[in-house]
Amino acid sequence: MKRISELVKFLKDPHAKRVQQHKGRYQELDDLSNIAIEIGDEMAYKSLQSELREVFFDYTTAIVVDSIYKLVPHVLIIWLISLKWPTITVPFVDWKVNILGFYLLSYMIFHLGKLLAKPIMTALSKLRIFGFVRATNKI
């Protein structure tokens, strides 16, 4: 079971360890660079800055690759849907909408709904509307 959960974590975010390693190394080099400034060691500062640039570019590369890995499933989904339905007709106004626009709009609405769900549920529970009452353990 533990291996399955590790596999799911890896498939969900395959470059997380690499990004965290580069981020940690960048912060470490930045701290060392600040110490070199405080003690006035110019050669150490220049050396640390050149290594800092290399780590920064490795970090940005890992982030870009991670972003591509997150984008690929959406491109495949759009491609598969567009094979069957290239356009979708909006029912009441008879507008023809491209599947790409529909997918992007539904994706944004989904994430906006997830973002707004918690504040709305909190407000409803405070107002005690529609049976949204917080459970309290008063024993």
mmCIF file of C-alpha atoms in Angstrom:
data_model
loop_
_atom_site.group_PDB
_atom_site.id
_atom_site.type_symbol
_atom_site.label_atom_id
_atom_site.label_comp_id
_atom_site.label_asym_id
_atom_site.label_seq_id
_atom_site.Cartn_x
_atom_site.Cartn_y
_atom_site.Cartn_z
ATOM 1 C CA MET A 1 0.000 0.000 0.000
ATOM 2 C CA LYS A 2 2.880 2.329 0.794
ATOM 3 C CA ARG A 3 4.419 1.738 -2.643
ATOM 4 C CA ILE A 4 1.119 2.542 -4.324
ATOM 5 C CA SER A 5 0.828 5.836 -2.444
ATOM 6 C CA GLU A 6 4.432 6.704 -3.377
ATOM 7 C CA LEU A 7 3.675 5.901 -7.033
ATOM 8 C CA VAL A 8 0.572 8.104 -6.953
ATOM 9 C CA LYS A 9 2.588 10.961 -5.407
ATOM 10 C CA PHE A 10 5.271 10.563 -8.074
ATOM 11 C CA LEU A 11 2.743 10.509 -10.923
ATOM 12 C CA LYS A 12 0.917 13.506 -9.479
ATOM 13 C CA ASP A 13 4.080 15.620 -9.193
ATOM 14 C CA PRO A 14 7.107 13.835 -10.717
ATOM 15 C CA HIS A 15 9.556 16.707 -10.319
ATOM 16 C CA ALA A 16 8.646 17.811 -6.798
ATOM 17 C CA LYS A 17 11.832 16.460 -5.203
ATOM 18 C CA ARG A 18 14.052 18.059 -7.827
ATOM 19 C CA VAL A 19 12.302 21.427 -7.498
ATOM 20 C CA GLN A 20 12.592 21.294 -3.699
ATOM 21 C CA GLN A 21 16.289 20.361 -3.905
ATOM 22 C CA HIS A 22 17.045 23.297 -6.192
ATOM 23 C CA LYS A 23 14.975 25.646 -4.042
ATOM 24 C CA GLY A 24 16.769 24.549 -0.870
ATOM 25 C CA ARG A 25 20.185 24.825 -2.521
ATOM 26 C CA TYR A 26 19.293 28.294 -3.834
ATOM 27 C CA GLN A 27 18.284 29.478 -0.360
ATOM 28 C CA GLU A 28 21.450 28.009 1.132
ATOM 29 C CA LEU A 29 23.653 29.762 -1.441
ATOM 30 C CA ASP A 30 21.764 33.011 -0.906
ATOM 31 C CA ASP A 31 22.404 32.817 2.845
ATOM 32 C CA LEU A 32 26.094 32.078 2.247
ATOM 33 C CA SER A 33 26.248 34.991 -0.179
ATOM 34 C CA ASN A 34 24.819 37.313 2.476
ATOM 35 C CA ILE A 35 27.414 36.059 4.964
ATOM 36 C CA ALA A 36 30.174 36.710 2.401
ATOM 37 C CA ILE A 37 28.917 40.293 2.068
ATOM 38 C CA GLU A 38 28.908 40.746 5.850
ATOM 39 C CA ILE A 39 32.496 39.559 6.257
ATOM 40 C CA GLY A 40 33.643 41.416 3.137
ATOM 41 C CA ASP A 41 34.985 38.413 1.164
ATOM 42 C CA GLU A 42 34.589 39.570 -2.435
ATOM 43 C CA MET A 43 35.997 36.417 -4.083
ATOM 44 C CA ALA A 44 33.654 34.139 -2.129
ATOM 45 C CA TYR A 45 30.740 36.418 -3.008
ATOM 46 C CA LYS A 46 31.524 36.277 -6.745
ATOM 47 C CA SER A 47 31.936 32.505 -6.625
ATOM 48 C CA LEU A 48 28.674 32.076 -4.751
ATOM 49 C CA GLN A 49 26.858 34.375 -7.161
ATOM 50 C CA SER A 50 27.997 32.373 -10.197
ATOM 51 C CA GLU A 51 26.892 29.131 -8.541
ATOM 52 C CA LEU A 52 23.656 30.843 -7.502
ATOM 53 C CA ARG A 53 22.933 31.683 -11.147
ATOM 54 C CA GLU A 54 23.515 28.066 -12.194
ATOM 55 C CA VAL A 55 21.220 26.747 -9.478
ATOM 56 C CA PHE A 56 18.598 29.347 -10.410
ATOM 57 C CA PHE A 57 18.607 28.242 -14.049
ATOM 58 C CA ASP A 58 18.378 24.585 -12.998
ATOM 59 C CA TYR A 59 15.475 25.523 -10.718
ATOM 60 C CA THR A 60 13.604 27.381 -13.463
ATOM 61 C CA THR A 61 14.227 24.502 -15.878
ATOM 62 C CA ALA A 62 12.747 22.031 -13.387
ATOM 63 C CA ILE A 63 9.703 24.276 -12.928
ATOM 64 C CA VAL A 64 9.163 24.550 -16.698
ATOM 65 C CA VAL A 65 9.445 20.777 -17.148
ATOM 66 C CA ASP A 66 7.032 20.270 -14.256
ATOM 67 C CA SER A 67 4.576 22.703 -15.860
ATOM 68 C CA ILE A 68 4.776 20.822 -19.157
ATOM 69 C CA TYR A 69 4.041 17.556 -17.353
ATOM 70 C CA LYS A 70 0.964 19.166 -15.803
ATOM 71 C CA LEU A 71 -0.187 20.575 -19.160
ATOM 72 C CA VAL A 72 0.081 17.352 -21.195
ATOM 73 C CA PRO A 73 -2.985 15.574 -19.700
ATOM 74 C CA HIS A 74 -5.173 18.592 -20.462
ATOM 75 C CA VAL A 75 -3.953 18.704 -24.061
ATOM 76 C CA LEU A 76 -4.725 14.997 -24.445
ATOM 77 C CA ILE A 77 -8.207 15.452 -22.974
ATOM 78 C CA ILE A 78 -8.960 18.359 -25.316
ATOM 79 C CA TRP A 79 -7.657 16.370 -28.284
ATOM 80 C CA LEU A 80 -9.771 13.303 -27.439
ATOM 81 C CA ILE A 81 -12.920 15.362 -26.906
ATOM 82 C CA SER A 82 -12.348 17.353 -30.098
ATOM 83 C CA LEU A 83 -12.185 14.123 -32.114
ATOM 84 C CA LYS A 84 -15.811 13.415 -31.202
ATOM 85 C CA TRP A 85 -17.174 16.970 -30.819
ATOM 86 C CA PRO A 86 -15.185 19.789 -32.490
ATOM 87 C CA THR A 87 -17.806 22.358 -31.462
ATOM 88 C CA ILE A 88 -20.512 22.460 -28.821
ATOM 89 C CA THR A 89 -23.845 24.240 -29.248
ATOM 90 C CA VAL A 90 -25.030 26.343 -26.309
ATOM 91 C CA PRO A 91 -28.671 25.223 -25.813
ATOM 92 C CA PHE A 92 -30.716 28.408 -25.357
ATOM 93 C CA VAL A 93 -28.889 30.834 -27.636
ATOM 94 C CA ASP A 94 -27.699 28.381 -30.343
ATOM 95 C CA TRP A 95 -24.101 29.571 -30.237
ATOM 96 C CA LYS A 96 -21.420 27.262 -31.564
ATOM 97 C CA VAL A 97 -18.452 27.179 -29.177
ATOM 98 C CA ASN A 98 -15.070 25.622 -29.908
ATOM 99 C CA ILE A 99 -14.195 22.727 -27.596
ATOM 100 C CA LEU A 100 -10.932 24.414 -26.559
ATOM 101 C CA GLY A 101 -12.766 27.513 -25.340
ATOM 102 C CA PHE A 102 -15.391 25.403 -23.594
ATOM 103 C CA TYR A 103 -12.759 23.270 -21.852
ATOM 104 C CA LEU A 104 -10.735 26.279 -20.698
ATOM 105 C CA LEU A 105 -13.845 28.066 -19.437
ATOM 106 C CA SER A 106 -15.113 24.996 -17.570
ATOM 107 C CA TYR A 107 -11.647 24.428 -16.077
ATOM 108 C CA MET A 108 -11.503 28.017 -14.799
ATOM 109 C CA ILE A 109 -15.049 27.852 -13.436
ATOM 110 C CA PHE A 110 -14.226 24.586 -11.643
ATOM 111 C CA HIS A 111 -11.169 26.055 -9.922
ATOM 112 C CA LEU A 112 -12.969 29.303 -9.120
ATOM 113 C CA GLY A 113 -15.742 27.239 -7.524
ATOM 114 C CA LYS A 114 -13.191 25.316 -5.453
ATOM 115 C CA LEU A 115 -11.641 28.607 -4.367
ATOM 116 C CA LEU A 116 -14.977 30.148 -3.363
ATOM 117 C CA ALA A 117 -16.560 27.031 -1.818
ATOM 118 C CA LYS A 118 -14.906 27.314 1.590
ATOM 119 C CA PRO A 119 -15.780 31.002 2.246
ATOM 120 C CA ILE A 120 -19.352 30.418 1.095
ATOM 121 C CA MET A 121 -19.763 27.355 3.313
ATOM 122 C CA THR A 122 -18.298 29.281 6.262
ATOM 123 C CA ALA A 123 -20.720 32.165 5.712
ATOM 124 C CA LEU A 124 -23.674 29.797 5.413
ATOM 125 C CA SER A 125 -22.707 27.950 8.574
ATOM 126 C CA LYS A 126 -22.475 31.252 10.480
ATOM 127 C CA LEU A 127 -25.937 32.239 9.244
ATOM 128 C CA ARG A 128 -27.278 28.728 9.952
ATOM 129 C CA ILE A 129 -28.977 28.603 6.570
ATOM 130 C CA PHE A 130 -29.980 25.380 4.799
ATOM 131 C CA GLY A 131 -28.851 23.130 7.622
ATOM 132 C CA PHE A 132 -25.189 24.146 7.398
ATOM 133 C CA VAL A 133 -24.373 23.971 11.084
ATOM 134 C CA ARG A 134 -20.891 23.344 12.386
ATOM 135 C CA ALA A 135 -20.604 20.323 14.562
ATOM 136 C CA THR A 136 -19.346 21.100 18.028
ATOM 137 C CA ASN A 137 -18.369 18.511 20.563
ATOM 138 C CA LYS A 138 -19.876 19.693 23.851
ATOM 139 C CA ILE A 139 -19.715 16.728 26.154
#
